[in-house]
Each structure stands twice: as C-alpha cells, then as structure tokens.
Amino acid sequence: MPESRYEKLSRKTVPLMMGRSSLWLGDDHLLSVKNRAYNEEYKRFYYRDIQAIILRKTITGVIITFLFVLMLLALIVLFGNGWNKGWESGFMIFGGIMIGFFFVLLLVHMLRGPTCSVQIRTAVQTEKLLSLDRMPQALKAIRKLRTRIESVQGTIANDQLSRLPNAAAPAIFQAPPVAAEKLTNESGSIHAATFVLLLCDAFLSLFTIFYRNKGTYLLNACLFTSILICVVVSLIRQRNSDLSGELKKMAWSIFGYLWVSAFLAYIYSLYAGISRSFAPRTQWEIIDVMIDQSPLQSTPLLALHVFSIVCSLGFGVAGLLIYFQFRKKSLASLR
Amino acid sequence: MSVSETHSTAILCSSCYQALPWTAFNADSLKECPNCKSVVYALAFPSLFQPINPGKSGETLLVEGEASCFYHPNKKAVIPCTHCGRFLCSLCDVDFNGQHLCPRCIEQGKQHGKMKQLENTRTLYDDIALSLAILPMVTFYFTLITAPIALFFAIRYWNAPTSILGRTKIRFVIAILFALLQIVGWVALFGWLIYRWMN
C-alpha cells in the first residue's frame, strides 16, 4: 500500500548506470529522489522555505545536436560510399540500422527541446535539480511548483521584489551562496590542452588514412596517451572547482570516447590478426597488423578512422568553444 | 537597505555567479542575465525576505525546586516531551509536526524509521529480490544459487518498507514466482539426472 501521496513532477535516468533522479510534489514539500543502485536518497524542500527557483538555458543541447549530426553525416558518407562500391548486403543493412538509430536519437533529442539547468534556493542551500534538464518540461514543472509554493507563502509584492539589486552586483555577490561548497579556482588550461590534442589527433588520423608507417602509428599512440593523461588530470582538477558544468561534462564525455576508441582499436587488431590466421600476442605484433593494412583497402579500418576523426574533431571544436565561453565569463566576472 | 541585507537576498545567476537584477524575477517570459547574457527564468518567493529566527538558548534555573530540563539540569523546564515525557528546556524542545520532542526521541524515531519526514535513505529490497530472480537467468547456472537467495529476500523483507513514494508488492510477487520456477526447474533437472544415473 502506498505510504504517502506524492505527485510525480519529473523523472530522469542518468546514463552509464549512474542512477536516476526524480522530483515529487508532496503535501507540504518537494521531494527530490536519487536512486543509487538499490538505494533511494531523499531530499525535502518545504514549500515554506523555498526562496527562489532559477532556470538557465544551457548549450549542452546544441553540442549534442552537433555531435549527432556529425555522426549521422559520417555514417551516411561511409555507407553511401559502400553502396557505390557494392558492399555486401549485410554491411549495408547494418549501416541502415545504425543511421536509423542515430536519426531516431537525434529526432527524440530535438523534440525534447533545448537543455537547461534548474536550481532551487532556500535560506541554507542551493541545490541543482538534475531531473529538470529540458526547457519545456522544466517550465511546466516550475509552473506547478510555483502554484504550490505561492499557496503556502503567498505572492511576492513588487516593492519587496524591487529590494533585490537592480544591476550586475559588485564583488561581494560573486561567491556562490552555498557556504559549505568551497570551490577551487580553476583556469581550465588542462581542458584546453586536451581539446587541442584532440584536434591534433583528428588531423593525424586523417593523415594516416593516406600515409602510414610505424612512426606515425607510434606518434598516434603517444598522442592518445597524452590525451588520456590530460583527461584524467582534468577530471581530478575539475572536482569541486568553479569550472562550468559543460566543461566538466565534456571531460567525462572525452574520457568515455577514449575508452570506446581504445576498445574498438583492440577489437580491430584482433579481427585483423584472426583474418590473417594469427592472433597478435605482443604490442609490436599489434602495430605490425595495424600498419600493414591501409584504411583505403579495409572498410572496418576506414570506419574506425572516420569514427576517430569525427569524434576527435567534434569534441575538440565543441570543447574549445565551451572553454572560450567559460574564459569570457570568468574575465567578465573579474571586471 | 544594508549591505548584509542585500547580500542575503541577492540571487545569483547559475552561470556567472553575479546577482540577477530584480527585473529578471517573476516575469512572464525568459530574461537575459545582464552580465553573461545567459537566458534565465527566475522566480522569487516571500520567504526570501523573511529573517531567520535566532535559536533559543534556554532560561537558566534561578529558584531552587523549580522543574529543570532532563538534559540540562541548570536550565528551566518549559515543556514535557510528547513521546517520553521528559522535561525539556527551550533549547532541547524540538517542534516537530506540532509535537514537542526531545533530541533522543527524534534520534530513536529516525533510527527505527518511525518518522518518515526524517528518513533520507531507504534500501529497496523488492528491487534486490527482483534482480536476483531475473538477472542471473541470462547465465542460467547462477540461478542455482541466486533463486533461493531471491526467495529469502522476498520473504524476509516482505514487510520491510520499500520506496517512500509508495509501491505495491508486485516486485516481491514476481521475484517469488520466478525464484520458485527456477527452484522447481533445478529440482526437476536433478531428479531426472538421479533417475538416469540409477537406471
């Protein structure tokens, strides 16, 4: 039997098994629920204590659209080329499914509307509401929540509202209101270095499609290792830092991409070894297998290169754009 | 308006951490942060301007023989605990949903899960039982061990509180059903193997 009457306000599943976050309207409070494996964590915001709700439109949605379009274009070019060359029907069906899958994802993403970040403030805390991440859904939820809060607190008078500062505030307002969260000042230079290295990786991958030897392969491996080191350092340094959320998410996305890329490269090396009836046992043998075949002659290798180029270029460009935006904001806040 | 008052009421843009101007609040449409140009929609409520009441310290006992607080013998008792009846000073008196409780009763209530308003975490045993009953079916062999465990979880925690949001027992029921089917399957398999071995 249900113990309490809660009305669902929003729900969001965070990818990569990191849990689920949801918001529920209670009789006298807003309940934020975070699911971690087999545990539920609750946080209550009583309507009488809520001071403000701030929604901000973010550019995460634009970045996701950009990446999806890049991915779709790469797949269309790859399998369109395969169609002309008369690839096997199995390959083409697989390509069609992949294109359809990404197209549906893009469509769903665009239909859900622009992304946003919502914060709720009480006298002692400012909390980000993770489950409200899309503008239409968030605005609808906020409207419902506003009715509940105003039924408890009443509406704010205009003369009260005008007591809030009327212009960009002086330095005293720069610190976030949450005293417990001591954020370290981070310039984001490691993130920027990662994005630049990713761009280098994209160009090197493009170069190795046409020209490859052990030197270029080792250079590529060194570049990959450098990017991995930079990402790990970025992830460590961004914890409890004042870096923007987009920049932090980008570092995690690149970390994920590097693992996927490394996994795919390893699978390909095994496949290439098996197709030559020997499995590479040492790193040197893997290198031999990888450089023996040209991407222009091997479709899976070409697909691997295209994937690497598209992702590195996408993450590099999007990352640098976010980084410059963050720098601009940091400089503006210092003035 | 003093600086401290302004500071406490200033609401910051979540992007640039600069105070948003009052014109950005409670508007019908989205507004721009004047500093970082982020598109924002901000709502402010009357509690923003309500001062936080300072906590009571408890009155010191001056007259001998006067009732004193159970936890602070030198403080004057003002009210008994609704639950345990101990005398409390105004420092120990916690107003909780119209009841006056002492810190120990609140602590005990929280530990025993009697006060739902204080609960901040719960273990979902029904999900555990369901996962134990269904997920190992992918590998089949593990069900020999996991099916009895799933059955144990479902029976042992049948009455345990699940999600605070209110759930039915359907997960437990499905878990029991699957676990029983798996156990019956294993018994049948072993029975058949023994029968074959004996003949």
Coordinates of C-alpha atoms in Angstrom, one line a residue:
Chain A
M1 CA 0.0 0.0 0.0
P2 CA 1.3 3.5 -0.8
E3 CA 2.5 5.2 2.3
S4 CA 2.4 8.8 1.1
R5 CA 0.7 10.7 -1.6
Y6 CA 3.2 12.2 -4.0
E7 CA 2.6 13.6 -7.4
K8 CA 5.3 13.0 -10.0
L9 CA 6.8 16.2 -11.3
S10 CA 9.7 14.9 -13.3
R11 CA 12.0 11.9 -13.8
K12 CA 15.3 11.5 -15.5
T13 CA 17.6 8.5 -15.9
V14 CA 21.2 9.4 -15.8
P15 CA 23.2 7.2 -18.4
L16 CA 26.0 4.8 -17.6
M17 CA 24.2 3.2 -14.6
M18 CA 24.9 6.4 -12.5
G19 CA 21.3 6.3 -11.2
R20 CA 18.0 8.0 -11.6
S21 CA 16.8 11.3 -10.3
S22 CA 13.2 12.4 -9.9
L23 CA 11.0 15.1 -8.3
W24 CA 7.8 14.6 -6.5
L25 CA 5.2 17.0 -5.1
G26 CA 4.2 16.3 -1.5
D27 CA 1.5 18.0 0.6
D28 CA 3.9 20.4 2.1
H29 CA 7.2 19.8 0.4
L30 CA 9.0 19.0 -2.8
L31 CA 10.8 15.6 -2.6
S32 CA 13.9 15.1 -4.6
V33 CA 14.7 11.3 -5.0
K34 CA 18.1 10.0 -6.2
N35 CA 18.3 6.3 -6.9
R36 CA 21.7 4.7 -6.5
A37 CA 21.6 1.0 -7.4
Y38 CA 19.3 -0.4 -4.7
N39 CA 19.1 2.7 -2.5
E40 CA 16.9 5.7 -2.6
E41 CA 18.2 9.0 -1.2
Y42 CA 15.6 11.7 -0.3
K43 CA 15.9 15.4 0.0
R44 CA 13.0 17.6 1.1
F45 CA 12.4 21.2 0.2
Y46 CA 9.5 22.5 2.2
Y47 CA 7.3 25.0 0.3
R48 CA 7.5 27.5 3.1
D49 CA 11.3 27.5 2.9
I50 CA 11.9 27.9 -0.9
Q51 CA 13.2 31.3 -1.6
A52 CA 13.8 31.2 -5.4
I53 CA 14.0 29.0 -8.4
I54 CA 16.4 29.8 -11.2
L55 CA 16.3 28.2 -14.6
R56 CA 19.1 28.8 -17.1
K57 CA 19.2 27.7 -20.7
T58 CA 22.4 25.7 -21.4
I59 CA 24.2 24.9 -24.7
T60 CA 24.5 21.2 -23.9
G61 CA 21.6 20.5 -26.3
V62 CA 23.4 22.3 -29.2
I63 CA 26.5 20.3 -28.6
I64 CA 24.6 17.0 -28.6
T65 CA 22.8 18.0 -31.8
F66 CA 26.2 18.9 -33.4
L67 CA 27.6 15.5 -32.4
F68 CA 24.6 13.6 -33.6
V69 CA 24.6 15.4 -37.0
L70 CA 28.4 14.8 -37.3
M71 CA 27.9 11.1 -36.5
L72 CA 25.0 10.8 -39.0
L73 CA 27.0 12.6 -41.7
A74 CA 29.9 10.3 -41.2
L75 CA 27.7 7.2 -41.3
I76 CA 25.9 8.4 -44.4
V77 CA 29.2 9.2 -46.2
L78 CA 30.7 5.9 -45.2
F79 CA 27.8 3.7 -46.2
G80 CA 26.9 5.8 -49.2
N81 CA 30.4 5.2 -50.4
G82 CA 29.9 1.5 -49.7
W83 CA 26.7 1.5 -51.6
N84 CA 28.5 2.8 -54.7
K85 CA 31.3 0.2 -54.2
G86 CA 28.7 -2.6 -53.9
W87 CA 29.4 -3.7 -50.4
E88 CA 27.8 -6.8 -49.0
S89 CA 24.1 -6.5 -48.2
G90 CA 24.7 -7.5 -44.6
F91 CA 27.0 -4.5 -44.2
M92 CA 24.5 -2.2 -45.8
I93 CA 21.6 -3.4 -43.6
F94 CA 23.9 -2.8 -40.6
G95 CA 24.6 0.7 -41.9
G96 CA 20.9 1.4 -42.4
I97 CA 20.1 0.3 -38.9
M98 CA 22.9 2.5 -37.5
I99 CA 21.8 5.5 -39.5
G100 CA 18.1 4.9 -38.5
F101 CA 19.1 4.5 -34.8
F102 CA 21.1 7.8 -34.7
F103 CA 18.4 9.6 -36.7
V104 CA 15.7 8.5 -34.1
L105 CA 18.0 9.6 -31.3
L106 CA 18.5 13.0 -32.9
L107 CA 14.8 13.3 -33.5
V108 CA 13.9 12.5 -29.9
H109 CA 16.6 14.8 -28.7
M110 CA 15.3 17.7 -30.8
L111 CA 11.7 17.0 -29.9
R112 CA 12.5 17.2 -26.2
G113 CA 13.5 20.9 -26.6
P114 CA 16.5 22.9 -25.5
T115 CA 18.5 21.9 -22.4
C116 CA 18.6 23.8 -19.2
S117 CA 19.8 23.8 -15.6
V118 CA 17.5 24.4 -12.7
Q119 CA 18.5 25.5 -9.2
I120 CA 16.3 25.8 -6.1
R121 CA 17.3 28.0 -3.3
T122 CA 16.4 28.0 0.4
A123 CA 17.9 30.0 3.2
V124 CA 20.7 27.5 3.8
Q125 CA 21.3 25.7 0.5
T126 CA 21.2 26.0 -3.3
E127 CA 20.5 22.7 -5.0
K128 CA 20.6 21.7 -8.6
L129 CA 17.5 19.8 -9.7
L130 CA 19.1 17.2 -12.0
S131 CA 15.8 15.8 -13.3
L132 CA 14.8 19.1 -14.8
D133 CA 17.1 19.3 -17.8
R134 CA 14.8 20.3 -20.7
M135 CA 13.2 23.7 -21.1
P136 CA 9.5 22.7 -21.9
Q137 CA 9.4 20.0 -19.2
A138 CA 11.2 22.3 -16.6
L139 CA 8.9 25.3 -17.3
K140 CA 5.8 23.1 -16.9
A141 CA 7.2 21.6 -13.6
I142 CA 8.2 25.1 -12.3
R143 CA 4.7 26.4 -13.1
K144 CA 3.2 23.5 -11.0
L145 CA 5.7 24.1 -8.2
R146 CA 5.1 27.8 -8.2
T147 CA 1.3 27.3 -7.5
R148 CA 2.2 25.1 -4.5
I149 CA 4.7 27.5 -3.1
E150 CA 2.5 30.5 -3.5
S151 CA -0.4 28.7 -1.9
V152 CA 1.8 28.5 1.2
Q153 CA 3.8 31.7 1.1
G154 CA 1.6 34.0 -0.9
T155 CA 2.8 36.1 -3.8
I156 CA 5.7 38.4 -3.6
A157 CA 4.9 42.1 -3.6
N158 CA 6.5 44.3 -6.3
D159 CA 8.0 46.7 -3.6
Q160 CA 9.7 43.6 -2.0
L161 CA 11.0 42.5 -5.3
S162 CA 12.5 45.9 -6.1
R163 CA 14.6 45.4 -2.9
L164 CA 16.7 43.0 -4.9
P165 CA 19.8 44.5 -6.6
N166 CA 19.0 46.2 -9.9
A167 CA 22.2 45.8 -11.7
A168 CA 25.2 43.5 -12.0
A169 CA 26.4 43.2 -8.5
P170 CA 29.8 44.2 -7.1
A171 CA 32.4 41.7 -5.9
I172 CA 30.5 40.9 -2.7
F173 CA 28.0 38.8 -4.7
Q174 CA 30.5 36.8 -6.6
A175 CA 30.7 33.9 -4.2
P176 CA 28.1 31.2 -4.6
P177 CA 25.6 31.2 -1.8
V178 CA 26.4 27.8 -0.6
A179 CA 29.0 28.3 2.1
A180 CA 29.7 24.6 2.5
E181 CA 30.8 24.2 -1.1
K182 CA 34.3 25.7 -1.2
L183 CA 35.0 25.8 -4.9
T184 CA 38.6 25.9 -6.1
N185 CA 39.6 28.4 -8.7
E186 CA 40.4 26.5 -11.9
S187 CA 41.6 28.1 -15.1
G188 CA 40.7 25.1 -17.3
S189 CA 44.0 25.1 -19.1
I190 CA 44.3 21.3 -18.9
H191 CA 40.9 21.0 -20.5
A192 CA 42.0 23.4 -23.3
A193 CA 45.2 21.3 -23.8
T194 CA 43.0 18.2 -24.1
F195 CA 40.8 19.8 -26.8
V196 CA 43.9 21.0 -28.7
L197 CA 45.4 17.5 -28.5
L198 CA 42.1 16.1 -29.8
L199 CA 42.2 18.3 -32.8
C200 CA 45.8 17.2 -33.5
D201 CA 44.6 13.6 -33.1
A202 CA 41.9 14.2 -35.7
F203 CA 44.3 15.6 -38.2
L204 CA 46.9 12.9 -37.6
S205 CA 44.1 10.2 -38.0
L206 CA 43.2 11.9 -41.3
F207 CA 46.8 11.9 -42.4
T208 CA 47.3 8.2 -41.6
I209 CA 44.5 7.2 -43.9
F210 CA 46.8 8.1 -46.8
Y211 CA 50.2 7.6 -45.3
R212 CA 51.1 5.3 -42.5
N213 CA 54.2 3.7 -41.0
K214 CA 55.5 2.7 -37.6
G215 CA 56.5 6.3 -36.9
T216 CA 53.0 7.7 -37.5
Y217 CA 51.5 4.9 -35.6
L218 CA 53.7 5.5 -32.6
L219 CA 53.0 9.2 -32.8
N220 CA 49.3 8.4 -32.8
A221 CA 49.8 6.2 -29.8
C222 CA 51.8 8.9 -27.9
L223 CA 49.1 11.4 -28.7
F224 CA 46.4 9.1 -27.5
T225 CA 48.3 8.5 -24.2
S226 CA 48.8 12.3 -23.8
I227 CA 45.1 12.9 -24.3
L228 CA 44.3 10.2 -21.8
I229 CA 46.7 11.7 -19.2
C230 CA 45.3 15.2 -19.8
V231 CA 41.7 13.9 -19.4
V232 CA 42.5 12.1 -16.2
V233 CA 44.2 15.2 -14.8
S234 CA 41.3 17.3 -15.9
L235 CA 38.8 15.0 -14.1
I236 CA 40.8 15.2 -11.0
R237 CA 41.2 19.0 -11.1
Q238 CA 37.6 19.8 -12.0
R239 CA 36.3 18.2 -8.8
N240 CA 34.9 20.9 -6.6
S241 CA 36.2 23.5 -9.0
D242 CA 34.4 26.6 -10.4
L243 CA 34.6 25.3 -13.9
S244 CA 31.3 25.3 -15.8
G245 CA 29.2 22.2 -15.9
E246 CA 29.5 22.0 -19.7
L247 CA 33.3 21.8 -19.4
K248 CA 33.1 19.1 -16.8
K249 CA 30.6 17.1 -18.8
M250 CA 32.9 17.4 -21.9
A251 CA 35.8 16.0 -19.9
W252 CA 33.7 13.0 -18.9
S253 CA 32.5 12.5 -22.5
I254 CA 36.0 12.5 -23.8
F255 CA 37.0 10.0 -21.2
G256 CA 34.2 7.7 -22.4
Y257 CA 35.1 8.3 -26.0
L258 CA 38.8 7.3 -25.4
W259 CA 37.8 4.0 -23.8
V260 CA 35.4 3.2 -26.7
S261 CA 38.1 4.2 -29.2
A262 CA 40.7 2.0 -27.5
F263 CA 38.3 -0.9 -27.2
L264 CA 37.3 -0.7 -30.9
A265 CA 41.0 -0.5 -32.0
Y266 CA 41.8 -3.5 -29.9
I267 CA 38.9 -5.5 -31.4
Y268 CA 40.0 -4.5 -34.8
S269 CA 43.6 -5.6 -34.2
L270 CA 42.2 -9.0 -33.0
Y271 CA 40.0 -9.2 -36.1
A272 CA 42.8 -8.3 -38.4
G273 CA 45.1 -10.9 -36.7
I274 CA 42.4 -13.6 -36.9
S275 CA 41.8 -12.8 -40.6
R276 CA 45.5 -13.4 -41.2
S277 CA 45.2 -16.6 -39.1
F278 CA 47.4 -15.5 -36.2
A279 CA 46.5 -13.6 -33.0
P280 CA 48.9 -10.8 -32.1
R281 CA 50.5 -11.5 -28.8
T282 CA 52.8 -8.6 -28.3
Q283 CA 52.3 -4.9 -28.8
W284 CA 54.8 -4.9 -31.6
E285 CA 52.7 -7.6 -33.4
I286 CA 49.6 -5.4 -33.0
I287 CA 51.4 -2.5 -34.5
D288 CA 52.5 -4.7 -37.5
V289 CA 48.9 -5.8 -38.0
M290 CA 47.6 -2.2 -37.8
I291 CA 50.0 -0.6 -40.2
D292 CA 50.0 -3.5 -42.7
Q293 CA 46.6 -2.7 -43.9
S294 CA 45.6 0.6 -45.5
P295 CA 42.2 2.2 -44.4
L296 CA 41.6 2.7 -48.1
Q297 CA 41.6 -1.1 -48.6
S298 CA 39.9 -2.2 -45.4
T299 CA 36.4 -0.9 -44.7
P300 CA 36.4 -1.7 -40.9
L301 CA 39.7 0.2 -40.6
L302 CA 38.3 3.1 -42.6
A303 CA 35.2 3.2 -40.4
L304 CA 37.5 3.2 -37.3
H305 CA 39.4 6.1 -38.7
V306 CA 36.2 8.0 -39.6
F307 CA 34.8 7.4 -36.2
S308 CA 38.1 8.7 -34.6
I309 CA 38.3 11.7 -36.9
V310 CA 34.6 12.7 -36.4
C311 CA 34.7 12.3 -32.6
S312 CA 38.1 13.9 -32.0
L313 CA 37.1 16.9 -34.3
G314 CA 33.7 17.2 -32.7
F315 CA 34.9 17.0 -29.1
G316 CA 37.9 19.3 -29.9
V317 CA 35.9 22.0 -31.6
A318 CA 32.9 21.8 -29.2
G319 CA 35.3 21.7 -26.2
L320 CA 37.3 24.8 -27.3
L321 CA 34.1 26.7 -27.9
I322 CA 32.9 25.9 -24.4
Y323 CA 36.3 26.7 -23.0
F324 CA 36.4 30.1 -24.7
Q325 CA 32.9 30.9 -23.5
F326 CA 33.9 29.9 -19.9
R327 CA 37.0 32.2 -20.2
K328 CA 34.9 35.0 -21.4
K329 CA 32.6 34.6 -18.5
S330 CA 35.5 34.3 -16.0
L331 CA 37.1 37.5 -17.3
A332 CA 33.7 39.3 -17.2
S333 CA 33.2 38.3 -13.6
L334 CA 36.7 39.6 -12.6
R335 CA 36.0 43.0 -14.1
Chain B
M1 CA 19.0 48.7 2.8
S2 CA 22.2 47.5 4.4
V3 CA 24.9 45.6 2.6
S4 CA 24.4 42.4 4.6
E5 CA 20.6 42.5 3.8
T6 CA 21.4 42.9 0.1
H7 CA 23.9 40.1 0.3
S8 CA 21.4 37.7 1.9
T9 CA 18.7 38.4 -0.7
A10 CA 20.9 38.6 -3.8
I11 CA 20.1 35.6 -6.1
L12 CA 23.0 34.7 -8.4
C13 CA 23.0 33.6 -12.0
S14 CA 24.0 29.9 -12.0
S15 CA 26.4 30.6 -14.9
C16 CA 28.4 33.8 -14.0
Y17 CA 27.6 33.9 -10.2
Q18 CA 26.6 37.6 -10.5
A19 CA 23.5 38.8 -8.8
L20 CA 20.4 38.9 -11.1
P21 CA 18.6 42.2 -11.2
W22 CA 15.1 42.3 -9.7
T23 CA 13.6 42.9 -13.2
A24 CA 14.6 39.3 -14.1
F25 CA 12.3 37.8 -11.5
N26 CA 8.7 36.7 -11.7
A27 CA 8.4 37.8 -15.3
D28 CA 6.1 36.1 -17.7
S29 CA 8.9 35.4 -20.2
L30 CA 12.6 34.3 -20.3
K31 CA 15.1 37.1 -19.5
E32 CA 18.7 37.7 -20.1
C33 CA 21.4 37.8 -17.4
P34 CA 22.8 41.3 -17.9
N35 CA 26.3 40.0 -17.2
C36 CA 26.8 36.8 -19.1
K37 CA 23.8 37.1 -21.4
S38 CA 22.5 33.6 -20.4
V39 CA 18.8 33.1 -20.9
V40 CA 17.2 32.7 -17.4
Y41 CA 13.8 32.3 -15.9
A42 CA 13.8 33.2 -12.2
L43 CA 11.2 33.1 -9.6
A44 CA 11.4 34.7 -6.1
F45 CA 9.1 34.0 -3.2
P46 CA 8.3 35.9 0.0
S47 CA 10.5 33.7 2.2
L48 CA 13.5 35.3 0.6
F49 CA 12.9 38.4 2.7
Q50 CA 12.0 36.6 5.9
P51 CA 14.8 36.8 8.5
I52 CA 16.0 33.6 10.1
N53 CA 14.8 33.5 13.7
P54 CA 17.7 33.0 16.2
G55 CA 17.6 29.8 18.2
K56 CA 16.5 29.8 21.9
S57 CA 19.2 29.3 24.4
G58 CA 17.1 28.1 27.4
E59 CA 16.4 30.0 30.6
T60 CA 18.8 29.5 33.5
L61 CA 17.3 28.0 36.7
L62 CA 17.2 30.6 39.4
V63 CA 14.8 29.3 42.1
E64 CA 15.7 26.0 43.8
G65 CA 13.0 23.3 43.5
E66 CA 11.8 24.6 40.1
A67 CA 11.5 21.9 37.4
S68 CA 14.7 21.6 35.4
C69 CA 15.5 20.2 32.0
F70 CA 16.4 16.5 31.9
Y71 CA 19.4 17.1 29.6
H72 CA 20.4 20.5 31.1
P73 CA 19.9 20.4 34.9
N74 CA 20.7 24.1 35.3
K75 CA 18.1 25.2 32.7
K76 CA 14.4 25.8 33.4
A77 CA 12.0 23.2 32.0
V78 CA 9.3 24.7 29.8
I79 CA 7.5 21.7 28.3
P80 CA 7.5 17.8 28.6
C81 CA 8.5 15.7 25.6
T82 CA 5.3 14.5 23.9
H83 CA 6.8 11.0 23.4
C84 CA 8.8 10.1 26.5
G85 CA 7.5 12.8 29.0
R86 CA 11.0 14.1 30.0
F87 CA 11.1 17.8 31.0
L88 CA 12.7 19.9 28.3
C89 CA 14.2 23.4 28.3
S90 CA 13.6 25.6 25.3
L91 CA 17.0 24.6 23.9
C92 CA 16.1 20.9 23.8
D93 CA 12.5 21.4 22.8
V94 CA 12.1 20.4 19.1
D95 CA 8.9 21.4 17.5
F96 CA 8.2 18.6 15.0
N97 CA 4.9 18.5 13.1
G98 CA 3.1 20.1 16.1
Q99 CA 4.7 17.7 18.6
H100 CA 7.3 18.7 21.2
L101 CA 10.0 16.1 21.1
C102 CA 13.4 15.7 22.8
P103 CA 16.6 15.1 20.7
R104 CA 16.8 11.5 21.9
C105 CA 13.3 10.6 20.8
I106 CA 13.9 12.2 17.4
E107 CA 17.2 10.2 17.1
Q108 CA 15.4 6.9 18.0
G109 CA 12.5 7.7 15.7
K110 CA 14.9 8.3 12.9
Q111 CA 16.9 5.1 13.6
H112 CA 13.7 2.9 13.7
G113 CA 12.2 4.6 10.7
K114 CA 9.2 5.8 12.6
M115 CA 9.5 9.3 11.4
K116 CA 9.1 9.3 7.6
Q117 CA 9.8 13.1 7.4
L118 CA 13.4 12.4 8.7
E119 CA 14.2 9.5 6.6
N120 CA 16.8 10.4 3.9
T121 CA 17.6 7.0 2.6
R122 CA 15.9 3.6 2.0
T123 CA 17.0 0.3 0.7
L124 CA 14.8 -1.2 -2.0
Y125 CA 14.6 -4.8 -1.0
D126 CA 11.9 -5.6 -3.6
D127 CA 14.3 -4.4 -6.4
I128 CA 17.1 -6.6 -4.9
A129 CA 14.8 -9.6 -4.8
L130 CA 13.6 -9.0 -8.4
S131 CA 17.1 -8.5 -9.7
L132 CA 18.3 -11.7 -8.0
A133 CA 15.4 -13.6 -9.5
I134 CA 15.6 -12.3 -13.1
L135 CA 19.1 -11.0 -14.0
P136 CA 21.0 -14.3 -13.3
M137 CA 18.7 -16.1 -15.8
V138 CA 20.9 -14.7 -18.6
T139 CA 23.7 -17.1 -17.4
F140 CA 21.3 -19.8 -16.2
Y141 CA 23.8 -21.6 -14.0
F142 CA 23.9 -18.9 -11.3
T143 CA 20.2 -19.3 -10.7
L144 CA 21.0 -22.4 -8.7
I145 CA 22.4 -20.1 -6.0
T146 CA 20.5 -16.9 -6.7
A147 CA 17.0 -18.3 -6.8
P148 CA 17.0 -19.4 -3.1
I149 CA 18.6 -16.1 -2.2
A150 CA 15.9 -14.2 -4.1
L151 CA 13.2 -16.2 -2.4
F152 CA 14.8 -15.5 1.0
F153 CA 15.0 -11.7 0.3
A154 CA 11.4 -11.6 -0.9
I155 CA 10.1 -13.5 2.3
R156 CA 12.5 -11.9 4.8
Y157 CA 11.8 -8.3 3.7
W158 CA 8.1 -8.7 2.7
N159 CA 7.1 -6.3 5.4
A160 CA 10.1 -4.0 5.2
P161 CA 9.3 -0.5 4.0
T162 CA 10.2 0.0 0.3
S163 CA 10.2 3.2 -1.6
I164 CA 8.8 6.2 0.3
L165 CA 6.9 7.0 -2.9
G166 CA 4.5 4.1 -2.3
R167 CA 4.9 0.8 -4.1
T168 CA 2.9 -2.3 -4.3
K169 CA 4.3 -5.8 -3.5
I170 CA 4.3 -6.7 -7.2
R171 CA 8.1 -6.9 -7.4
F172 CA 8.2 -9.3 -4.5
V173 CA 5.5 -11.4 -6.0
I174 CA 7.3 -11.6 -9.4
A175 CA 10.5 -12.4 -7.6
I176 CA 8.9 -15.2 -5.6
L177 CA 7.3 -16.6 -8.8
F178 CA 10.5 -16.6 -10.8
A179 CA 12.6 -17.9 -7.9
L180 CA 10.1 -20.8 -7.3
L181 CA 10.1 -21.6 -11.1
Q182 CA 13.9 -21.8 -11.1
I183 CA 14.0 -23.9 -8.0
V184 CA 11.4 -26.3 -9.4
G185 CA 13.4 -26.4 -12.7
W186 CA 16.6 -27.3 -10.8
V187 CA 14.8 -29.9 -8.7
A188 CA 13.3 -31.5 -11.8
L189 CA 16.8 -31.5 -13.5
F190 CA 18.5 -33.1 -10.5
G191 CA 15.6 -35.6 -10.2
W192 CA 15.9 -36.6 -13.9
L193 CA 19.8 -36.9 -13.6
I194 CA 19.4 -39.1 -10.5
Y195 CA 16.8 -41.2 -12.2
R196 CA 19.1 -41.6 -15.2
W197 CA 22.0 -42.5 -13.0
M198 CA 20.1 -45.1 -11.1
N199 CA 18.8 -46.7 -14.2

